[in-house]
Amino acid sequence: MTAERRVMLAELEAAAHRVYQVMAPTPQYAWPLLAERTGAEVWVKHENHGPVGAFKLRGGIVYMERLRESVPDVAGVIAATRGNHGQSVAFAAARAGLPAVIVVPEGNNPEKNAAMRALGAELIEQGEDFQEARELALRLAGERGLHMVPSFHPWLVWGVASAALEFLRAVPSLDTVYVPIGLGSGICAMIAARDALGLSTRIVGVVAEGAPAYADSFWAGRPMSTPTVHTLADGLACRVPDPTAVDVIIGGADRVVTVSDDAILAAMRYYLSDTHNLAEGAGAAPLAALLAERTEMAGRKVGLVLSGGNADADLIRQALKPGGL
């Protein structure tokens, strides 16, 4: 093992130790019905089984502890989110004894909003999309003297990498892993873990057709924003990519693919019928991508990151409409 790999693995292991003081590792299972449906051996990493129903909490735990250590007198935190990042920040802030303000765009998932309030956060609904909510959060951070928790940061990536280490150690022979991309912490964590473990697993990012910023950025070789986003998968609804994340993805991912909202809804339905697990839009997107590429992936051992299960009732009903289970 090279010195660089040793250093990276030690950093990721230290972050994982912090995570495991709060939550247990999540499971990964091979599902026979998904194998029949896709033609591949399919392993699913169940981040929907975590304390807030999504992978983001891992990063929030590490971020808040590192923040407390580096800025002991921090007055409180603020973040912009479509839901899972906000739940992570609210959970971790409460554990650290810090007040949390969460800004979400208008019309945000009402059940995620309720969950953030239940975790003790002050919730502000304003803006047409995540980017406008983020701009308001930045302004309020200055006005109120709060620390702005970004949606992408190395501390978040290192925490999330605990899930990637679990997955790749449990199933080290994976040919390919499909990972949804929101702001990029999940896929960057998978790349970091893969490289630290010295594996050759190919990593594929997945975005929605109506939110193609990271796909456009990957293929252009530089950050590419979009003027709007239109997708039911709120965890994928990014129109301004993080430049650092783009660099990591360009350097470490095999490709970034796009999937339609209809394909995401179908994948949500298949998760329910084939595994009896609820996947939110972003969590179902990797399965949608594998189904789109099933001819190329037939016979291979494939990993899917089911990043979260926080779908609201309206979205679940929509997913079940095209013919039910």
mmCIF file of C-alpha atoms in Angstrom, residues 24-305:
data_model
loop_
_atom_site.group_PDB
_atom_site.id
_atom_site.type_symbol
_atom_site.label_atom_id
_atom_site.label_comp_id
_atom_site.label_asym_id
_atom_site.label_seq_id
_atom_site.Cartn_x
_atom_site.Cartn_y
_atom_site.Cartn_z
ATOM 1 C CA ALA A 24 -24.433 1.197 13.397
ATOM 2 C CA PRO A 25 -23.295 0.137 9.918
ATOM 3 C CA THR A 26 -26.123 -0.384 7.453
ATOM 4 C CA PRO A 27 -26.614 -3.691 5.618
ATOM 5 C CA GLN A 28 -25.951 -4.677 2.037
ATOM 6 C CA TYR A 29 -27.979 -7.461 0.490
ATOM 7 C CA ALA A 30 -28.055 -9.338 -2.812
ATOM 8 C CA TRP A 31 -31.658 -9.434 -4.069
ATOM 9 C CA PRO A 32 -32.627 -12.349 -6.352
ATOM 10 C CA LEU A 33 -35.632 -10.603 -7.903
ATOM 11 C CA LEU A 34 -33.490 -7.611 -8.843
ATOM 12 C CA ALA A 35 -31.031 -10.055 -10.393
ATOM 13 C CA GLU A 36 -33.832 -11.566 -12.483
ATOM 14 C CA ARG A 37 -35.010 -8.115 -13.509
ATOM 15 C CA THR A 38 -31.592 -6.775 -14.512
ATOM 16 C CA GLY A 39 -29.621 -9.845 -15.573
ATOM 17 C CA ALA A 40 -26.841 -8.921 -13.125
ATOM 18 C CA GLU A 41 -25.918 -10.005 -9.594
ATOM 19 C CA VAL A 42 -27.267 -6.989 -7.715
ATOM 20 C CA TRP A 43 -26.095 -5.870 -4.283
ATOM 21 C CA VAL A 44 -27.888 -2.973 -2.611
ATOM 22 C CA LYS A 45 -26.335 -0.753 0.072
ATOM 23 C CA HIS A 46 -29.270 0.134 2.305
ATOM 24 C CA GLU A 47 -28.668 3.683 3.507
ATOM 25 C CA ASN A 48 -32.450 3.924 3.842
ATOM 26 C CA HIS A 49 -31.966 1.903 7.063
ATOM 27 C CA GLY A 50 -30.066 4.669 8.913
ATOM 28 C CA PRO A 51 -31.396 6.833 11.782
ATOM 29 C CA VAL A 52 -32.743 9.566 9.466
ATOM 30 C CA GLY A 53 -33.446 7.251 6.525
ATOM 31 C CA ALA A 54 -30.584 8.551 4.394
ATOM 32 C CA PHE A 55 -26.799 8.449 4.009
ATOM 33 C CA LYS A 56 -26.307 12.143 4.752
ATOM 34 C CA LEU A 57 -26.292 11.691 8.528
ATOM 35 C CA ARG A 58 -22.833 10.128 8.404
ATOM 36 C CA GLY A 59 -21.343 13.323 7.011
ATOM 37 C CA GLY A 60 -23.277 15.533 9.420
ATOM 38 C CA ILE A 61 -21.935 13.650 12.437
ATOM 39 C CA VAL A 62 -18.326 14.083 11.351
ATOM 40 C CA TYR A 63 -18.804 17.677 10.230
ATOM 41 C CA MET A 64 -20.400 18.821 13.474
ATOM 42 C CA GLU A 65 -17.747 17.170 15.644
ATOM 43 C CA ARG A 66 -14.933 18.669 13.585
ATOM 44 C CA LEU A 67 -16.649 22.065 13.689
ATOM 45 C CA ARG A 68 -16.961 21.915 17.492
ATOM 46 C CA GLU A 69 -13.259 21.071 17.757
ATOM 47 C CA SER A 70 -12.067 23.792 15.378
ATOM 48 C CA VAL A 71 -14.542 26.537 16.392
ATOM 49 C CA PRO A 72 -15.441 25.860 20.071
ATOM 50 C CA ASP A 73 -17.447 29.076 20.415
ATOM 51 C CA VAL A 74 -19.643 28.548 17.326
ATOM 52 C CA ALA A 75 -23.065 30.087 18.049
ATOM 53 C CA GLY A 76 -25.140 27.863 15.787
ATOM 54 C CA VAL A 77 -25.405 26.499 12.275
ATOM 55 C CA ILE A 78 -27.465 27.075 9.158
ATOM 56 C CA ALA A 79 -27.833 25.041 5.987
ATOM 57 C CA ALA A 80 -29.793 24.956 2.751
ATOM 58 C CA THR A 81 -31.335 21.674 1.680
ATOM 59 C CA ARG A 82 -34.084 19.759 -0.090
ATOM 60 C CA GLY A 83 -34.310 17.490 2.965
ATOM 61 C CA ASN A 84 -31.721 14.842 3.815
ATOM 62 C CA HIS A 85 -28.792 17.219 4.335
ATOM 63 C CA GLY A 86 -31.065 19.306 6.548
ATOM 64 C CA GLN A 87 -32.071 16.298 8.631
ATOM 65 C CA SER A 88 -28.396 15.402 9.010
ATOM 66 C CA VAL A 89 -27.493 18.928 10.137
ATOM 67 C CA ALA A 90 -30.457 19.155 12.511
ATOM 68 C CA PHE A 91 -29.705 15.754 14.068
ATOM 69 C CA ALA A 92 -25.978 16.400 14.468
ATOM 70 C CA ALA A 93 -26.461 19.968 15.711
ATOM 71 C CA ALA A 94 -28.908 18.846 18.395
ATOM 72 C CA ARG A 95 -26.433 16.185 19.498
ATOM 73 C CA ALA A 96 -23.723 18.871 19.710
ATOM 74 C CA GLY A 97 -25.994 21.254 21.612
ATOM 75 C CA LEU A 98 -26.149 23.812 18.800
ATOM 76 C CA PRO A 99 -29.205 25.585 17.382
ATOM 77 C CA ALA A 100 -29.836 24.865 13.716
ATOM 78 C CA VAL A 101 -31.621 26.872 11.039
ATOM 79 C CA ILE A 102 -32.574 25.051 7.847
ATOM 80 C CA VAL A 103 -33.642 26.845 4.657
ATOM 81 C CA VAL A 104 -35.663 24.919 2.073
ATOM 82 C CA PRO A 105 -37.268 26.059 -1.191
ATOM 83 C CA GLU A 106 -41.007 26.638 -1.293
ATOM 84 C CA GLY A 107 -42.989 23.497 -2.020
ATOM 85 C CA ASN A 108 -40.346 21.274 -0.469
ATOM 86 C CA ASN A 109 -41.185 17.712 0.616
ATOM 87 C CA PRO A 110 -43.618 18.299 3.540
ATOM 88 C CA GLU A 111 -42.623 15.109 5.313
ATOM 89 C CA LYS A 112 -38.939 16.002 5.203
ATOM 90 C CA ASN A 113 -39.863 19.463 6.496
ATOM 91 C CA ALA A 114 -41.756 17.886 9.389
ATOM 92 C CA ALA A 115 -38.804 15.615 10.161
ATOM 93 C CA MET A 116 -36.392 18.563 10.324
ATOM 94 C CA ARG A 117 -38.700 20.442 12.686
ATOM 95 C CA ALA A 118 -39.064 17.328 14.839
ATOM 96 C CA LEU A 119 -35.270 17.208 15.124
ATOM 97 C CA GLY A 120 -35.353 20.707 16.612
ATOM 98 C CA ALA A 121 -34.432 22.883 13.633
ATOM 99 C CA GLU A 122 -35.944 26.254 12.782
ATOM 100 C CA LEU A 123 -37.262 25.787 9.255
ATOM 101 C CA ILE A 124 -37.510 28.607 6.712
ATOM 102 C CA GLU A 125 -39.254 27.985 3.383
ATOM 103 C CA GLN A 126 -38.199 30.461 0.698
ATOM 104 C CA GLY A 127 -36.950 30.429 -2.884
ATOM 105 C CA GLU A 128 -37.899 28.644 -6.082
ATOM 106 C CA ASP A 129 -35.185 25.994 -5.865
ATOM 107 C CA PHE A 130 -32.211 24.813 -3.830
ATOM 108 C CA GLN A 131 -29.898 27.467 -5.247
ATOM 109 C CA GLU A 132 -32.177 30.310 -4.122
ATOM 110 C CA ALA A 133 -32.567 28.675 -0.709
ATOM 111 C CA ARG A 134 -28.783 28.450 -0.465
ATOM 112 C CA GLU A 135 -28.356 32.130 -1.301
ATOM 113 C CA LEU A 136 -30.804 33.062 1.473
ATOM 114 C CA ALA A 137 -29.010 30.771 3.928
ATOM 115 C CA LEU A 138 -25.696 32.460 3.154
ATOM 116 C CA ARG A 139 -27.238 35.860 3.791
ATOM 117 C CA LEU A 140 -28.834 34.757 7.052
ATOM 118 C CA ALA A 141 -25.567 33.214 8.193
ATOM 119 C CA GLY A 142 -23.974 36.666 8.072
ATOM 120 C CA GLU A 143 -26.921 38.442 9.644
ATOM 121 C CA ARG A 144 -27.334 36.001 12.547
ATOM 122 C CA GLY A 145 -23.699 35.064 13.103
ATOM 123 C CA LEU A 146 -24.285 31.405 12.228
ATOM 124 C CA HIS A 147 -21.901 28.928 10.667
ATOM 125 C CA MET A 148 -22.988 27.920 7.156
ATOM 126 C CA VAL A 149 -22.800 24.155 6.715
ATOM 127 C CA PRO A 150 -22.151 23.543 3.005
ATOM 128 C CA SER A 151 -23.693 20.675 1.083
ATOM 129 C CA PHE A 152 -20.255 19.573 -0.094
ATOM 130 C CA HIS A 153 -17.149 19.583 2.101
ATOM 131 C CA PRO A 154 -14.284 17.138 2.835
ATOM 132 C CA TRP A 155 -15.625 16.478 6.363
ATOM 133 C CA LEU A 156 -18.973 15.475 4.873
ATOM 134 C CA VAL A 157 -17.287 13.263 2.292
ATOM 135 C CA TRP A 158 -15.146 11.504 4.916
ATOM 136 C CA GLY A 159 -18.201 10.748 7.034
ATOM 137 C CA VAL A 160 -20.194 9.435 4.093
ATOM 138 C CA ALA A 161 -17.195 7.315 3.090
ATOM 139 C CA SER A 162 -17.896 5.094 6.113
ATOM 140 C CA ALA A 163 -20.811 3.649 4.090
ATOM 141 C CA ALA A 164 -18.600 3.167 1.050
ATOM 142 C CA LEU A 165 -15.973 1.344 3.134
ATOM 143 C CA GLU A 166 -18.658 -0.940 4.548
ATOM 144 C CA PHE A 167 -19.991 -1.743 1.089
ATOM 145 C CA LEU A 168 -16.684 -2.306 -0.671
ATOM 146 C CA ARG A 169 -15.266 -4.402 2.166
ATOM 147 C CA ALA A 170 -18.389 -6.542 2.367
ATOM 148 C CA VAL A 171 -18.495 -7.109 -1.408
ATOM 149 C CA PRO A 172 -14.951 -6.350 -2.662
ATOM 150 C CA SER A 173 -15.499 -8.085 -6.015
ATOM 151 C CA LEU A 174 -18.068 -5.589 -7.300
ATOM 152 C CA ASP A 175 -17.489 -4.799 -10.958
ATOM 153 C CA THR A 176 -19.449 -1.539 -10.901
ATOM 154 C CA VAL A 177 -21.241 0.613 -8.333
ATOM 155 C CA TYR A 178 -23.973 3.069 -9.333
ATOM 156 C CA VAL A 179 -24.199 6.151 -7.066
ATOM 157 C CA PRO A 180 -26.721 9.025 -7.242
ATOM 158 C CA ILE A 181 -25.303 12.546 -7.479
ATOM 159 C CA GLY A 182 -26.908 15.480 -5.684
ATOM 160 C CA LEU A 183 -24.044 17.821 -4.731
ATOM 161 C CA GLY A 184 -21.495 15.020 -4.955
ATOM 162 C CA SER A 185 -20.583 13.839 -1.449
ATOM 163 C CA GLY A 186 -21.857 10.299 -2.040
ATOM 164 C CA ILE A 187 -19.959 9.590 -5.243
ATOM 165 C CA CYS A 188 -16.805 11.375 -4.052
ATOM 166 C CA ALA A 189 -16.913 9.249 -0.888
ATOM 167 C CA MET A 190 -17.211 6.073 -2.976
ATOM 168 C CA ILE A 191 -14.251 7.146 -5.126
ATOM 169 C CA ALA A 192 -12.166 7.907 -2.019
ATOM 170 C CA ALA A 193 -12.985 4.555 -0.403
ATOM 171 C CA ARG A 194 -12.363 2.618 -3.633
ATOM 172 C CA ASP A 195 -8.978 4.277 -4.075
ATOM 173 C CA ALA A 196 -7.977 3.913 -0.409
ATOM 174 C CA LEU A 197 -8.770 0.182 -0.535
ATOM 175 C CA GLY A 198 -6.894 -0.239 -3.813
ATOM 176 C CA LEU A 199 -9.851 -1.728 -5.678
ATOM 177 C CA SER A 200 -10.624 -1.537 -9.396
ATOM 178 C CA THR A 201 -14.405 -1.170 -9.025
ATOM 179 C CA ARG A 202 -15.892 1.126 -11.648
ATOM 180 C CA ILE A 203 -18.037 3.926 -10.239
ATOM 181 C CA VAL A 204 -20.939 5.353 -12.216
ATOM 182 C CA GLY A 205 -22.712 8.540 -11.220
ATOM 183 C CA VAL A 206 -26.441 8.930 -11.846
ATOM 184 C CA VAL A 207 -28.383 12.167 -12.337
ATOM 185 C CA ALA A 208 -31.883 13.058 -13.466
ATOM 186 C CA GLU A 209 -32.497 14.168 -17.043
ATOM 187 C CA GLY A 210 -34.084 17.343 -15.698
ATOM 188 C CA ALA A 211 -31.046 18.096 -13.508
ATOM 189 C CA PRO A 212 -28.069 17.214 -15.718
ATOM 190 C CA ALA A 213 -25.444 19.605 -14.292
ATOM 191 C CA TYR A 214 -23.033 16.886 -13.140
ATOM 192 C CA ALA A 215 -23.433 14.833 -16.306
ATOM 193 C CA ASP A 216 -22.814 17.928 -18.405
ATOM 194 C CA SER A 217 -19.811 18.787 -16.221
ATOM 195 C CA PHE A 218 -18.326 15.300 -16.466
ATOM 196 C CA TRP A 219 -18.509 15.151 -20.235
ATOM 197 C CA ALA A 220 -17.363 18.771 -20.672
ATOM 198 C CA GLY A 221 -14.460 18.337 -18.270
ATOM 199 C CA ARG A 222 -15.415 21.420 -16.264
ATOM 200 C CA PRO A 223 -18.288 22.682 -14.049
ATOM 201 C CA MET A 224 -21.437 23.318 -16.063
ATOM 202 C CA SER A 225 -24.507 24.901 -14.445
ATOM 203 C CA THR A 226 -28.071 24.769 -15.708
ATOM 204 C CA PRO A 227 -30.599 27.632 -15.479
ATOM 205 C CA THR A 228 -33.352 25.452 -13.987
ATOM 206 C CA VAL A 229 -34.018 21.951 -12.697
ATOM 207 C CA HIS A 230 -37.122 19.835 -13.264
ATOM 208 C CA THR A 231 -37.173 16.487 -11.500
ATOM 209 C CA LEU A 232 -39.293 14.705 -8.915
ATOM 210 C CA ALA A 233 -36.085 13.413 -7.293
ATOM 211 C CA ASP A 234 -35.382 16.254 -4.884
ATOM 212 C CA GLY A 235 -32.062 14.692 -3.862
ATOM 213 C CA LEU A 236 -30.819 15.129 -7.447
ATOM 214 C CA ALA A 237 -32.170 18.653 -7.997
ATOM 215 C CA CYS A 238 -28.871 20.489 -8.450
ATOM 216 C CA ARG A 239 -28.300 23.180 -11.040
ATOM 217 C CA VAL A 240 -24.916 24.578 -9.831
ATOM 218 C CA PRO A 241 -22.302 21.830 -9.280
ATOM 219 C CA ASP A 242 -19.476 22.084 -6.776
ATOM 220 C CA PRO A 243 -16.172 22.583 -8.644
ATOM 221 C CA THR A 244 -14.182 20.398 -6.235
ATOM 222 C CA ALA A 245 -16.707 17.586 -6.568
ATOM 223 C CA VAL A 246 -16.611 17.908 -10.354
ATOM 224 C CA ASP A 247 -12.823 17.493 -10.352
ATOM 225 C CA VAL A 248 -13.026 14.369 -8.175
ATOM 226 C CA ILE A 249 -15.768 12.842 -10.329
ATOM 227 C CA ILE A 250 -13.925 13.564 -13.573
ATOM 228 C CA GLY A 251 -10.793 11.957 -12.130
ATOM 229 C CA GLY A 252 -12.414 8.954 -10.482
ATOM 230 C CA ALA A 253 -15.737 8.014 -12.084
ATOM 231 C CA ASP A 254 -16.141 5.783 -15.105
ATOM 232 C CA ARG A 255 -19.093 7.775 -16.430
ATOM 233 C CA VAL A 256 -22.160 9.783 -15.390
ATOM 234 C CA VAL A 257 -25.514 8.719 -16.817
ATOM 235 C CA THR A 258 -28.918 10.395 -16.872
ATOM 236 C CA VAL A 259 -32.274 8.770 -16.150
ATOM 237 C CA SER A 260 -35.804 10.043 -16.694
ATOM 238 C CA ASP A 261 -38.331 10.724 -13.951
ATOM 239 C CA ASP A 262 -40.471 7.910 -15.368
ATOM 240 C CA ALA A 263 -37.540 5.520 -15.019
ATOM 241 C CA ILE A 264 -36.994 6.690 -11.429
ATOM 242 C CA LEU A 265 -40.655 6.089 -10.586
ATOM 243 C CA ALA A 266 -40.446 2.603 -12.090
ATOM 244 C CA ALA A 267 -37.319 1.874 -10.043
ATOM 245 C CA MET A 268 -39.095 2.994 -6.870
ATOM 246 C CA ARG A 269 -41.875 0.556 -7.730
ATOM 247 C CA TYR A 270 -39.397 -2.281 -8.355
ATOM 248 C CA TYR A 271 -37.689 -1.690 -5.022
ATOM 249 C CA LEU A 272 -41.057 -2.078 -3.328
ATOM 250 C CA SER A 273 -42.060 -5.197 -5.237
ATOM 251 C CA ASP A 274 -38.660 -6.926 -5.366
ATOM 252 C CA THR A 275 -37.167 -6.008 -1.970
ATOM 253 C CA HIS A 276 -40.019 -4.486 0.066
ATOM 254 C CA ASN A 277 -37.890 -1.377 0.607
ATOM 255 C CA LEU A 278 -38.982 2.198 0.086
ATOM 256 C CA ALA A 279 -36.594 4.269 -2.033
ATOM 257 C CA GLU A 280 -36.911 8.007 -2.540
ATOM 258 C CA GLY A 281 -36.259 9.358 -6.024
ATOM 259 C CA ALA A 282 -32.517 9.808 -5.635
ATOM 260 C CA GLY A 283 -32.221 6.425 -3.931
ATOM 261 C CA ALA A 284 -33.999 4.692 -6.812
ATOM 262 C CA ALA A 285 -31.998 6.424 -9.562
ATOM 263 C CA PRO A 286 -29.079 3.911 -9.528
ATOM 264 C CA LEU A 287 -31.484 1.029 -10.160
ATOM 265 C CA ALA A 288 -33.027 3.027 -12.999
ATOM 266 C CA ALA A 289 -29.546 3.476 -14.481
ATOM 267 C CA LEU A 290 -28.711 -0.219 -14.198
ATOM 268 C CA LEU A 291 -31.968 -1.115 -15.937
ATOM 269 C CA ALA A 292 -31.102 1.299 -18.744
ATOM 270 C CA GLU A 293 -27.687 -0.378 -19.112
ATOM 271 C CA ARG A 294 -28.752 -3.967 -18.411
ATOM 272 C CA THR A 295 -27.511 -5.268 -21.768
ATOM 273 C CA GLU A 296 -23.978 -4.053 -21.069
ATOM 274 C CA MET A 297 -24.079 -5.088 -17.384
ATOM 275 C CA ALA A 298 -25.586 -8.572 -17.842
ATOM 276 C CA GLY A 299 -23.764 -11.225 -15.820
ATOM 277 C CA ARG A 300 -21.707 -8.742 -13.797
ATOM 278 C CA LYS A 301 -21.673 -8.163 -10.036
ATOM 279 C CA VAL A 302 -23.172 -4.710 -9.538
ATOM 280 C CA GLY A 303 -23.660 -2.469 -6.510
ATOM 281 C CA LEU A 304 -26.472 0.056 -6.084
ATOM 282 C CA VAL A 305 -26.434 2.757 -3.426
#
